[in-house]
Amino acid sequence: MRKTLTVAWREFRHTAMTKAFLFGAVVMPILMMGLFIIVIPLMQTTEEPLKGTVIVLAPEDVVAVLQSKISEEDTTLQELLDKLPEIITQDPLAGALIPKKIETDLQISVAPDEDIDILKDQVRNGDYLGLIVVPEEIVQTEQSDVRLEVFIPKSFSPKHTDILTSLASKSVVDARLRRLGHDPDAIKQLTRRPRTIATRLSDDGTEAKDNEFARKIIPMAFMMLLWIATFTSGNYLLTTTIEEKGNKVIEVLLSAISPIQLLGGKILGQAGVSAVILCMYGSAALAGLLSFALVDLIPISHLILFVVYFVIAYFMIATIMAAIGSAVSELSDAQSLMGPAMLILIIPFALWPIISDQPNGMIATITSFTPPLIPFIMIIRVTASTEMVATWQIMLSIGIGFASVLVMVWMCARIFRIGILMQGKPPSLLQLVLWIKQG
Amino acid sequence: MTIAIELQHISKSFGETKAVQNLDLEIPQGSMCGFLGPNGAGKSTTIRMIMSIIHADSGSINVLGTNALDAKDRIGYLPEERGVYRKMKVCKFIEYIANLKGMYGPSLRKIIPDWLERIELPNVENKKCEELSKGMQQKVQFLAAVIHEPELIILDEPFSGLDPVNARVIGKVINDLHKEGRTILFSTHILYQAEQICDRIIMIDQGAKVLDGSISSIQEQFDPRVVQVEPVNKSISFDSIEGVEHSTQIERSNKVNLRIREDATPTDVLQRVVAFTPVISAQLARPTLDEIFIEQVARNRGADAADAVRMEFENA
């Protein structure tokens, strides 16, 4: 066992204590955490106030609406905020991401009956903040091809532009309504959609607010975390095995330890690497959830199951990668064997939307008992379900998962024993099957 | 006599190719044994089976009274295909391999510089392996194979790739290890190397043993068909002497080799040579291992195969 641990420690050090790893697996998540905690609030720079006179070439009623609107509160932003869940709008950090209202102090000046080019020059020269041109046709009917035009100086900020264009277009709509004898404010109030809250009633009498965001994004985040942690270390396992074959050190190692000790050490060492990646990226994700006050969305039972499925996923991926790494002599040769494995393991990504929507549907149930998809599918199901996945299904998936790991370790060991000393042309899938029989 | 390595009826095939065929072998403890044969004879395959790196199709292998898997810590092995972790420091690489051989602790770190000094690689312990020349890397690999002071040392082509100076350094260390009582088995396809340092040789050809024994006993088995003469008169021709088939001047020497005809006896020819002209020395030439091996191949596989082997030895 001590020799296996010696190999594991070298494997871990060789992979995890390198500049590339430190940057990819440690610095990057820390930067992500920094982004959530420090950088995003700093990004909230205060926009310059919009002050000045806008010259308007428009029918009289439109000018009147514009005059009244510039003195009103801009409700566009409030309408957008109303659509966001409270959990975001009330969080200080998440709130920092929401655009701030821009201070405005605008005056409207009605254009004399002048050539429009002269007015444009005045805007260009800075005499006016902007020029709004509203043709009579677009007030009469919305079917007109004529456009409402807003002219602004070259350096005008995008947010200031939005304010002017929004002001102009809303004034046109209000003017149309007034011409037909309607009160625009009354219509706005009448058509404003009420906020709804869906509450799920459990059999045990408890109530819980439904959170669509959590149901869609969190399963994906869990699966991605599983993928990043297992595939990154699996890839390291593949490359270090090929490297040891390539630099011929493998025979020296095999003179000191058995192939199974070597394989065990390598898999254990990379398990440590995988755990580090998981911790770092998991911490970054947790920092994000804390920042948005969403941490309550993840019950502790999900985290425990995640760890169990991580163990299953890691050993499944590691055995596949170690078997491929031992069978080929060069990284480019590995691609031909990686293809079929990747095709299977990409299935959880393809099924994610379906399983998120129907976590207890037939596809979800069947694939959650199908190795090597089990851990990836189950973590989506567990985190997407509005109620807990049946305990027997969880237990069965874990049972099948660990049994599959044992079978895969056994097959990998047989391939490893034969492949590790092979050089030259990579074997076909059929040959790998023969190696499993012979090994 | 205690046996360090014992192989009984070992066979190994790779697909259609029979790499080793029904090989029996006994290597006594404390011996310095050369495992000889041309390229592709099956030496490395046999050694890998002895090391339990690959498994024999049939037969049994006993190493140090058990199998190699259980005795790995007592065996030092330098494989033919050598390698190091290029990014690893020399001392870390040696320490890692020693750890895998069951050697741990601070004493290991102390002996590494001494050993590096011994193989004439001072002050390299903190260099990365990739910073060393190929020859220096090979010496590091040799050190990694012997640093745990094994009872049995198996070296597969230990001198290949080394310049004469470094080959002499490694050769001296091998000799010292042998004098300390360790059993040494080393393979080579350059037979004169084995002739110089081995007390025992095993020759294989096409996976089968063709010779096994001490060098002197093997040489005695082969009737010398050459008389070596150093004449006083360097221009004299010996071709007219009865029983001499032809004569050959030895390069960079005043000596001449006289090949004896099949129907003549070496001692008669020797007497005729001494009577023919004054000589500084005249003796029956002992056959070299190359000659013995070629003759053995000729007996087993015919003249064409022997010629092919001769060509290979000349090119080695």
mmCIF file of C-alpha atoms in Angstrom, chain B residues 7 10-14 17-23 25 35-47 49 80 156-157 187-191 202-211 293 297 301 309 312-313:
data_model
loop_
_atom_site.group_PDB
_atom_site.id
_atom_site.type_symbol
_atom_site.label_atom_id
_atom_site.label_comp_id
_atom_site.label_asym_id
_atom_site.label_seq_id
_atom_site.Cartn_x
_atom_site.Cartn_y
_atom_site.Cartn_z
ATOM 1 C CA LEU B 7 13.866 -20.831 -15.206
ATOM 2 C CA ILE B 10 9.876 -21.085 -20.177
ATOM 3 C CA SER B 11 8.125 -20.177 -23.414
ATOM 4 C CA LYS B 12 6.666 -16.903 -24.600
ATOM 5 C CA SER B 13 5.048 -15.963 -27.895
ATOM 6 C CA PHE B 14 3.805 -12.664 -29.260
ATOM 7 C CA THR B 17 6.375 -14.940 -33.114
ATOM 8 C CA LYS B 18 7.997 -17.318 -30.657
ATOM 9 C CA ALA B 19 10.182 -15.015 -28.581
ATOM 10 C CA VAL B 20 11.385 -17.632 -26.079
ATOM 11 C CA GLN B 21 11.184 -21.396 -26.504
ATOM 12 C CA ASN B 22 11.413 -23.922 -23.729
ATOM 13 C CA LEU B 23 14.217 -22.102 -21.969
ATOM 14 C CA LEU B 25 18.299 -21.479 -16.953
ATOM 15 C CA PHE B 35 23.234 -13.106 -21.055
ATOM 16 C CA LEU B 36 24.277 -13.008 -24.659
ATOM 17 C CA GLY B 37 22.778 -13.153 -28.076
ATOM 18 C CA PRO B 38 22.210 -11.054 -31.170
ATOM 19 C CA ASN B 39 19.434 -8.482 -31.392
ATOM 20 C CA GLY B 40 16.021 -10.156 -31.279
ATOM 21 C CA ALA B 41 17.345 -13.315 -29.657
ATOM 22 C CA GLY B 42 14.861 -13.051 -26.784
ATOM 23 C CA LYS B 43 17.137 -11.613 -24.078
ATOM 24 C CA SER B 44 14.919 -8.675 -23.082
ATOM 25 C CA THR B 45 11.775 -10.823 -23.171
ATOM 26 C CA THR B 46 13.428 -13.367 -20.858
ATOM 27 C CA ILE B 47 14.575 -10.615 -18.507
ATOM 28 C CA MET B 49 9.678 -12.469 -17.546
ATOM 29 C CA GLU B 80 16.889 -1.833 -22.119
ATOM 30 C CA ASP B 156 19.760 -5.083 -19.885
ATOM 31 C CA GLU B 157 22.435 -3.761 -22.259
ATOM 32 C CA SER B 187 22.578 -8.870 -21.232
ATOM 33 C CA THR B 188 24.518 -7.641 -24.195
ATOM 34 C CA HIS B 189 24.776 -8.307 -27.873
ATOM 35 C CA ILE B 190 28.422 -7.153 -27.807
ATOM 36 C CA LEU B 191 30.059 -10.380 -26.754
ATOM 37 C CA ILE B 202 24.457 -17.913 -21.291
ATOM 38 C CA MET B 203 23.948 -17.570 -25.008
ATOM 39 C CA ILE B 204 20.548 -17.617 -26.636
ATOM 40 C CA ASP B 205 19.550 -17.529 -30.259
ATOM 41 C CA GLN B 206 16.001 -17.278 -31.557
ATOM 42 C CA GLY B 207 14.632 -17.705 -28.064
ATOM 43 C CA ALA B 208 16.498 -20.952 -27.348
ATOM 44 C CA LYS B 209 19.615 -21.519 -25.271
ATOM 45 C CA VAL B 210 22.678 -22.462 -27.293
ATOM 46 C CA LEU B 211 25.398 -22.260 -24.652
ATOM 47 C CA PHE B 293 28.562 -18.122 -30.959
ATOM 48 C CA VAL B 297 24.625 -20.777 -34.884
ATOM 49 C CA ARG B 301 20.858 -23.067 -38.251
ATOM 50 C CA VAL B 309 25.079 -13.158 -37.211
ATOM 51 C CA GLU B 312 25.614 -8.197 -37.069
ATOM 52 C CA PHE B 313 28.547 -8.613 -34.689
#
